[in-house]
Each structure stands twice: as C-alpha cells, then as structure tokens.
mmCIF file of C-alpha atoms in Angstrom:
data_model
loop_
_atom_site.group_PDB
_atom_site.id
_atom_site.type_symbol
_atom_site.label_atom_id
_atom_site.label_comp_id
_atom_site.label_asym_id
_atom_site.label_seq_id
_atom_site.Cartn_x
_atom_site.Cartn_y
_atom_site.Cartn_z
ATOM 1 C CA UNK V 4 33.203 -109.696 -34.512
ATOM 2 C CA UNK V 5 31.041 -109.930 -31.387
ATOM 3 C CA UNK V 6 33.384 -112.305 -29.561
ATOM 4 C CA UNK V 7 37.010 -111.335 -29.352
ATOM 5 C CA UNK V 8 38.062 -114.622 -27.714
ATOM 6 C CA UNK V 9 36.469 -118.018 -28.334
ATOM 7 C CA UNK V 10 37.541 -121.442 -27.096
ATOM 8 C CA UNK V 11 36.076 -124.883 -27.772
ATOM 9 C CA UNK V 12 37.110 -127.901 -25.662
ATOM 10 C CA UNK V 13 40.461 -126.205 -25.065
ATOM 11 C CA UNK V 14 42.801 -128.610 -23.298
ATOM 12 C CA UNK V 15 46.408 -128.569 -22.117
ATOM 13 C CA UNK V 16 48.182 -131.569 -20.661
ATOM 14 C CA UNK V 17 51.659 -131.842 -19.224
ATOM 15 C CA UNK V 18 52.372 -135.558 -19.181
ATOM 16 C CA UNK V 19 49.688 -137.124 -16.992
ATOM 17 C CA UNK V 20 48.612 -133.754 -15.574
ATOM 18 C CA UNK V 21 45.714 -131.888 -17.166
ATOM 19 C CA UNK V 22 46.181 -128.177 -16.521
ATOM 20 C CA UNK V 23 43.199 -127.031 -18.618
ATOM 21 C CA UNK V 24 40.408 -129.530 -19.185
ATOM 22 C CA UNK V 25 38.085 -129.182 -22.212
ATOM 23 C CA UNK V 26 37.127 -125.542 -21.631
ATOM 24 C CA UNK V 27 34.669 -123.714 -23.876
ATOM 25 C CA UNK V 28 33.848 -120.044 -23.341
ATOM 26 C CA UNK V 29 33.811 -116.728 -25.165
ATOM 27 C CA UNK V 30 34.671 -113.120 -24.358
ATOM 28 C CA UNK V 31 32.724 -110.383 -26.079
ATOM 29 C CA UNK V 32 34.324 -107.274 -27.485
ATOM 30 C CA UNK V 33 34.253 -104.448 -24.941
ATOM 31 C CA UNK V 34 34.319 -106.677 -21.865
ATOM 32 C CA UNK V 35 36.521 -106.382 -18.821
ATOM 33 C CA UNK V 36 36.684 -110.122 -18.289
ATOM 34 C CA UNK V 37 38.044 -111.798 -15.172
ATOM 35 C CA UNK V 38 39.335 -115.384 -15.157
ATOM 36 C CA UNK V 39 39.143 -116.386 -11.510
ATOM 37 C CA UNK V 40 40.475 -119.347 -9.614
ATOM 38 C CA UNK V 41 42.800 -120.529 -6.860
ATOM 39 C CA UNK V 42 46.520 -120.859 -7.492
ATOM 40 C CA UNK V 43 47.107 -123.832 -9.756
ATOM 41 C CA UNK V 44 43.647 -123.708 -11.316
ATOM 42 C CA UNK V 45 44.960 -123.225 -14.875
ATOM 43 C CA UNK V 46 44.641 -119.449 -15.255
ATOM 44 C CA UNK V 47 48.228 -118.799 -16.343
ATOM 45 C CA UNK V 48 48.186 -121.765 -18.709
ATOM 46 C CA UNK V 49 45.009 -120.408 -20.260
ATOM 47 C CA UNK V 50 46.577 -117.007 -20.954
ATOM 48 C CA UNK V 51 49.708 -118.636 -22.346
ATOM 49 C CA UNK V 52 47.604 -120.683 -24.772
ATOM 50 C CA UNK V 53 45.479 -117.699 -25.799
ATOM 51 C CA UNK V 54 48.617 -115.709 -26.607
ATOM 52 C CA UNK V 55 50.326 -118.547 -28.451
ATOM 53 C CA UNK V 56 53.099 -118.972 -25.880
ATOM 54 C CA UNK V 57 52.046 -122.530 -25.005
ATOM 55 C CA UNK V 58 50.850 -125.082 -27.548
ATOM 56 C CA UNK V 59 47.329 -126.427 -27.229
ATOM 57 C CA UNK V 60 47.037 -130.172 -26.596
ATOM 58 C CA UNK V 61 43.551 -130.439 -28.058
ATOM 59 C CA UNK V 62 40.507 -128.314 -28.800
ATOM 60 C CA UNK V 63 40.684 -124.890 -30.377
ATOM 61 C CA UNK V 64 40.873 -121.195 -29.573
ATOM 62 C CA UNK V 65 40.722 -118.002 -31.588
ATOM 63 C CA UNK V 66 41.749 -114.515 -30.530
ATOM 64 C CA UNK V 67 40.714 -111.546 -32.681
ATOM 65 C CA UNK V 68 39.506 -114.118 -35.181
ATOM 66 C CA UNK V 69 42.982 -115.687 -35.434
ATOM 67 C CA UNK V 70 43.569 -119.376 -34.671
ATOM 68 C CA UNK V 71 46.081 -119.531 -31.815
ATOM 69 C CA UNK V 72 47.721 -122.612 -33.292
ATOM 70 C CA UNK V 73 47.897 -121.302 -36.851
ATOM 71 C CA UNK V 74 49.342 -117.836 -36.171
ATOM 72 C CA UNK V 75 50.598 -117.301 -32.607
ATOM 73 C CA UNK V 76 53.024 -114.573 -33.687
ATOM 74 C CA UNK V 77 50.214 -112.731 -35.417
ATOM 75 C CA UNK V 78 48.199 -112.700 -32.217
ATOM 76 C CA UNK V 79 51.107 -111.454 -30.117
ATOM 77 C CA UNK V 80 51.752 -108.654 -32.611
ATOM 78 C CA UNK V 81 48.233 -107.306 -32.072
ATOM 79 C CA UNK V 82 47.433 -107.803 -28.392
ATOM 80 C CA UNK V 83 48.983 -106.432 -25.218
ATOM 81 C CA UNK V 84 50.387 -109.036 -22.820
ATOM 82 C CA UNK V 85 51.526 -108.855 -19.216
ATOM 83 C CA UNK V 86 52.791 -112.236 -17.979
ATOM 84 C CA UNK V 87 52.560 -113.424 -14.396
ATOM 85 C CA UNK V 88 56.287 -112.894 -13.883
ATOM 86 C CA UNK V 89 57.341 -109.479 -15.149
ATOM 87 C CA UNK V 90 60.580 -109.952 -17.087
ATOM 88 C CA UNK V 91 61.873 -106.879 -18.930
ATOM 89 C CA UNK V 92 65.418 -107.422 -20.286
ATOM 90 C CA UNK V 93 67.907 -106.935 -17.458
ATOM 91 C CA UNK V 94 70.538 -105.238 -19.655
ATOM 92 C CA UNK V 95 68.268 -102.375 -20.809
ATOM 93 C CA UNK V 96 67.198 -99.299 -18.901
ATOM 94 C CA UNK V 97 63.481 -98.704 -18.412
ATOM 95 C CA UNK V 98 63.445 -96.074 -21.167
ATOM 96 C CA UNK V 99 65.460 -98.237 -23.545
ATOM 97 C CA UNK V 100 63.016 -101.102 -23.035
ATOM 98 C CA UNK V 101 59.942 -98.998 -23.813
ATOM 99 C CA UNK V 102 61.700 -97.447 -26.821
ATOM 100 C CA UNK V 103 62.584 -100.935 -28.054
ATOM 101 C CA UNK V 104 58.985 -102.119 -27.595
ATOM 102 C CA UNK V 105 57.767 -99.054 -29.469
ATOM 103 C CA UNK V 106 60.179 -99.690 -32.335
ATOM 104 C CA UNK V 107 59.051 -103.319 -32.634
ATOM 105 C CA UNK V 108 55.437 -102.162 -32.816
ATOM 106 C CA UNK V 109 56.328 -99.264 -35.141
ATOM 107 C CA UNK V 110 54.722 -96.649 -32.913
ATOM 108 C CA UNK V 111 55.122 -93.080 -34.171
ATOM 109 C CA UNK V 112 56.205 -90.421 -31.673
ATOM 110 C CA UNK V 113 57.372 -93.138 -29.285
ATOM 111 C CA UNK V 114 59.314 -90.672 -27.129
ATOM 112 C CA UNK V 115 56.114 -88.760 -26.415
ATOM 113 C CA UNK V 116 54.201 -91.969 -25.717
ATOM 114 C CA UNK V 117 56.812 -93.346 -23.316
ATOM 115 C CA UNK V 118 57.051 -89.994 -21.503
ATOM 116 C CA UNK V 119 53.306 -90.104 -20.891
ATOM 117 C CA UNK V 120 53.586 -93.551 -19.306
ATOM 118 C CA UNK V 121 56.498 -92.567 -17.087
ATOM 119 C CA UNK V 122 54.434 -89.626 -15.831
ATOM 120 C CA UNK V 123 51.164 -91.524 -15.535
ATOM 121 C CA UNK V 124 52.656 -94.397 -13.528
ATOM 122 C CA UNK V 125 54.906 -92.057 -11.536
ATOM 123 C CA UNK V 126 58.312 -93.553 -12.273
ATOM 124 C CA UNK V 127 60.050 -90.859 -14.289
ATOM 125 C CA UNK V 128 62.973 -91.067 -11.890
ATOM 126 C CA UNK V 129 63.578 -94.663 -13.064
ATOM 127 C CA UNK V 130 63.987 -93.892 -16.779
ATOM 128 C CA UNK V 131 67.743 -94.524 -16.772
ATOM 129 C CA UNK V 132 67.786 -97.395 -14.262
ATOM 130 C CA UNK V 133 68.632 -100.875 -15.566
ATOM 131 C CA UNK V 134 65.650 -103.204 -15.468
ATOM 132 C CA UNK V 135 67.559 -105.658 -13.276
ATOM 133 C CA UNK V 136 67.840 -102.956 -10.608
ATOM 134 C CA UNK V 137 64.149 -102.032 -10.564
ATOM 135 C CA UNK V 138 61.837 -103.099 -7.743
ATOM 136 C CA UNK V 139 59.101 -105.630 -8.501
ATOM 137 C CA UNK V 140 56.482 -102.912 -8.410
ATOM 138 C CA UNK V 141 58.420 -100.721 -10.831
ATOM 139 C CA UNK V 142 59.039 -103.639 -13.189
ATOM 140 C CA UNK V 143 55.312 -104.244 -13.210
ATOM 141 C CA UNK V 144 54.716 -100.589 -14.098
ATOM 142 C CA UNK V 145 57.125 -101.051 -16.996
ATOM 143 C CA UNK V 146 55.345 -104.188 -18.201
ATOM 144 C CA UNK V 147 51.991 -102.434 -17.955
ATOM 145 C CA UNK V 148 53.302 -99.577 -20.085
ATOM 146 C CA UNK V 149 54.720 -101.880 -22.773
ATOM 147 C CA UNK V 150 51.441 -103.794 -22.999
ATOM 148 C CA UNK V 151 49.424 -100.668 -23.731
ATOM 149 C CA UNK V 152 51.953 -98.609 -25.748
ATOM 150 C CA UNK V 153 50.195 -99.416 -29.032
ATOM 151 C CA UNK V 154 46.646 -99.056 -27.653
ATOM 152 C CA UNK V 155 45.752 -102.705 -28.411
ATOM 153 C CA UNK V 156 42.170 -103.697 -29.044
ATOM 154 C CA UNK V 157 42.752 -106.523 -26.538
ATOM 155 C CA UNK V 158 45.076 -106.862 -23.529
ATOM 156 C CA UNK V 159 45.618 -110.114 -21.606
ATOM 157 C CA UNK V 160 47.024 -109.625 -18.127
ATOM 158 C CA UNK V 161 48.035 -112.208 -15.523
ATOM 159 C CA UNK V 162 47.595 -110.961 -11.925
ATOM 160 C CA UNK V 163 47.693 -107.277 -12.915
ATOM 161 C CA UNK V 164 47.847 -105.602 -9.502
ATOM 162 C CA UNK V 165 49.690 -108.015 -7.272
ATOM 163 C CA UNK V 166 52.901 -105.926 -6.936
ATOM 164 C CA UNK V 167 51.264 -102.501 -6.666
ATOM 165 C CA UNK V 168 50.591 -100.488 -3.524
ATOM 166 C CA UNK V 169 46.993 -99.338 -2.864
ATOM 167 C CA UNK V 170 47.494 -95.946 -4.522
ATOM 168 C CA UNK V 171 48.822 -97.478 -7.742
ATOM 169 C CA UNK V 172 46.182 -100.218 -7.647
ATOM 170 C CA UNK V 173 43.480 -97.562 -7.642
ATOM 171 C CA UNK V 174 45.068 -95.702 -10.560
ATOM 172 C CA UNK V 175 45.477 -98.855 -12.660
ATOM 173 C CA UNK V 176 41.950 -100.090 -11.952
ATOM 174 C CA UNK V 177 40.583 -96.731 -13.065
ATOM 175 C CA UNK V 178 42.728 -96.935 -16.200
ATOM 176 C CA UNK V 179 41.360 -100.405 -17.031
ATOM 177 C CA UNK V 180 37.755 -99.271 -16.639
ATOM 178 C CA UNK V 181 38.398 -96.179 -18.755
ATOM 179 C CA UNK V 182 40.202 -98.205 -21.422
ATOM 180 C CA UNK V 183 37.247 -100.542 -21.822
ATOM 181 C CA UNK V 184 34.800 -97.651 -21.796
ATOM 182 C CA UNK V 185 36.764 -96.172 -24.717
ATOM 183 C CA UNK V 186 36.352 -99.354 -26.769
ATOM 184 C CA UNK V 187 39.119 -101.707 -25.655
ATOM 185 C CA UNK V 188 38.787 -105.205 -24.227
ATOM 186 C CA UNK V 189 40.751 -106.460 -21.216
ATOM 187 C CA UNK V 190 41.122 -110.063 -20.063
ATOM 188 C CA UNK V 191 42.647 -110.489 -16.621
ATOM 189 C CA UNK V 192 43.373 -113.564 -14.553
ATOM 190 C CA UNK V 193 43.402 -113.126 -10.799
ATOM 191 C CA UNK V 194 42.746 -114.851 -7.503
ATOM 192 C CA UNK V 195 41.920 -111.519 -5.829
ATOM 193 C CA UNK V 196 38.131 -111.706 -5.945
ATOM 194 C CA UNK V 197 37.438 -108.232 -4.598
ATOM 195 C CA UNK V 198 39.291 -106.671 -7.536
ATOM 196 C CA UNK V 199 37.282 -108.729 -10.015
ATOM 197 C CA UNK V 200 34.017 -107.783 -8.328
ATOM 198 C CA UNK V 201 34.954 -104.113 -8.435
ATOM 199 C CA UNK V 202 36.017 -103.772 -12.072
ATOM 200 C CA UNK V 203 35.014 -106.817 -14.144
ATOM 201 C CA UNK V 204 31.841 -106.891 -16.226
ATOM 202 C CA UNK V 205 32.068 -110.649 -16.863
ATOM 203 C CA UNK V 206 33.904 -113.527 -15.262
ATOM 204 C CA UNK V 207 34.648 -117.226 -15.367
ATOM 205 C CA UNK V 208 35.619 -119.546 -12.520
ATOM 206 C CA UNK V 209 38.302 -122.208 -12.965
ATOM 207 C CA UNK V 210 39.219 -124.904 -10.475
ATOM 208 C CA UNK V 211 41.794 -127.635 -11.109
ATOM 209 C CA UNK V 212 41.584 -126.976 -14.823
ATOM 210 C CA UNK V 213 37.803 -127.235 -15.061
ATOM 211 C CA UNK V 214 35.379 -124.451 -15.926
ATOM 212 C CA UNK V 215 32.809 -124.143 -13.142
ATOM 213 C CA UNK V 216 30.896 -121.040 -14.212
ATOM 214 C CA UNK V 217 30.734 -118.099 -16.596
ATOM 215 C CA UNK V 218 28.511 -115.074 -16.112
ATOM 216 C CA UNK V 219 28.195 -111.346 -15.567
ATOM 217 C CA UNK V 220 29.004 -109.555 -12.335
ATOM 218 C CA UNK V 221 25.902 -107.412 -12.813
ATOM 219 C CA UNK V 222 23.695 -110.498 -12.577
ATOM 220 C CA UNK V 223 25.164 -111.283 -9.172
ATOM 221 C CA UNK V 224 24.589 -107.704 -8.032
ATOM 222 C CA UNK V 225 20.945 -107.927 -9.078
ATOM 223 C CA UNK V 226 20.606 -110.996 -6.848
ATOM 224 C CA UNK V 227 22.456 -109.152 -4.083
ATOM 225 C CA UNK V 228 25.226 -111.740 -4.177
ATOM 226 C CA UNK V 229 28.858 -110.828 -3.688
ATOM 227 C CA UNK V 230 31.389 -112.408 -6.005
ATOM 228 C CA UNK V 231 33.643 -113.847 -3.253
ATOM 229 C CA UNK V 232 30.703 -115.618 -1.600
ATOM 230 C CA UNK V 233 29.476 -116.928 -4.960
ATOM 231 C CA UNK V 234 32.987 -118.078 -5.882
ATOM 232 C CA UNK V 235 33.452 -120.100 -2.715
ATOM 233 C CA UNK V 236 29.992 -121.615 -2.966
ATOM 234 C CA UNK V 237 30.767 -122.882 -6.481
ATOM 235 C CA UNK V 238 34.084 -124.356 -5.349
ATOM 236 C CA UNK V 239 32.326 -126.052 -2.441
ATOM 237 C CA UNK V 240 29.652 -127.482 -4.732
ATOM 238 C CA UNK V 241 32.358 -128.856 -7.008
ATOM 239 C CA UNK V 242 34.284 -130.455 -4.147
ATOM 240 C CA UNK V 243 31.145 -132.185 -2.900
ATOM 241 C CA UNK V 244 29.972 -133.096 -6.373
#
C-alpha cells in the first residue's frame, strides 16, 4: 500500500456551510504530512472525517485501506489520534488513563511502556494527579503518549505543539522525525507554518474548505522558496482569483 490515506471529492457540509469542499489528495506511507491553513479552513473537520469521528457528506476516503464510512471503529483501533482539544477523562489520574488506554489496545508490558513516556515527556511527577487538575501542556503530553502507546503505523494529530514550551516542542519535533524515519507515518494539521517547514516532507494547503495546493517541502527548498511565503502567495492568488 503506497498511499496510506486517499480521498476523492471528500466533502462535509453543516447545513448551508461547506467545511470541506470536494477535496482529493493522498498521503504516501512514510510521510510526515502537514495539512496547513488558517483557522476555520477545514483542517479539524478533515481529521475528524479521516478518523471516522465525523460522517462524510459526500465523496470518499480510505485510511490504511479501510473505508472511513464503512469501518470508522476499525480505523480508530489502528491509528493514533490527538484531537485539537485534549480531553483525557477528568476522573482518572494520568497513570490510570495511560493504563486504561493500554488495556484497550491490549499492549503487553503496559507499565513499562507508560513509565517510558512519563520519563520521555518529563512528567513523572504528575502520574497520580487527576487529569482535571493537569495544566494544558501536561494534558497534551498525556494525549501524545496515548496516541503513540501502541506504536501505530499512522498517527493523525491536530495542532500537535500548540501547548508546549520551546524545549518540549523541540523534543516532540525530533520524536516525530525519528518516528517517520523508523517507518511510521504522521499526519498533522497546523497553522504554524514554520513548524511544517521544519519537519514536514509533504504538505497541503486548505483555505475555506478548498484545496489550494499539495506538494513536497523539498521542492520548495530546491527553488529557494520558504513555506510561509509560498503559503501566503497561494492564499493571495485564491483571494484575487
């Protein structure tokens, strides 16, 4: 399977509002793919459709060869997901939540796995703290850990670094690059263009639900173009088109 995600004329409407408008694109296995766009461009809706959390209005999409409409639970059982709003259960401690996630995914040696994540993301002192009492940054660490506990072949992440300080951003970016180098695939949505330019191998630009461009960051580098400049030029072309 060369393409791990494929969409054809994928569309989502909410009443008279079209959030995602007939989008066709593919993501190859082994990519660190960035879905870029301003707030309200349809990025979160796209991830929710690809993970079977939001029903498709029309068109089609497959993830890991699975039709998102036919088997959304099957997709979610295989991939790692970090939603835009990190929401671990408020009544569990951080360790209880990761242990629960590990049990659901039937991960052997879950105690050892969770201990590694607490050390790696530097929040061992929060093991016994209720999720409702964790800071936003710590909740995001917890959601990152649960998404990668089972070493998924594909992870879909909405705004992955927005609540992290610069030190943790650097560590997580390095983890993403290493994860892809080791054979994984990561799909992120973000409006922080500098992050996408730094770590993504491929990208797509969305604006008001429409797909403006797909390509490789390396092709821009060869032309000595920076991603932020290219991004804004495409948005400007669209607005004047």
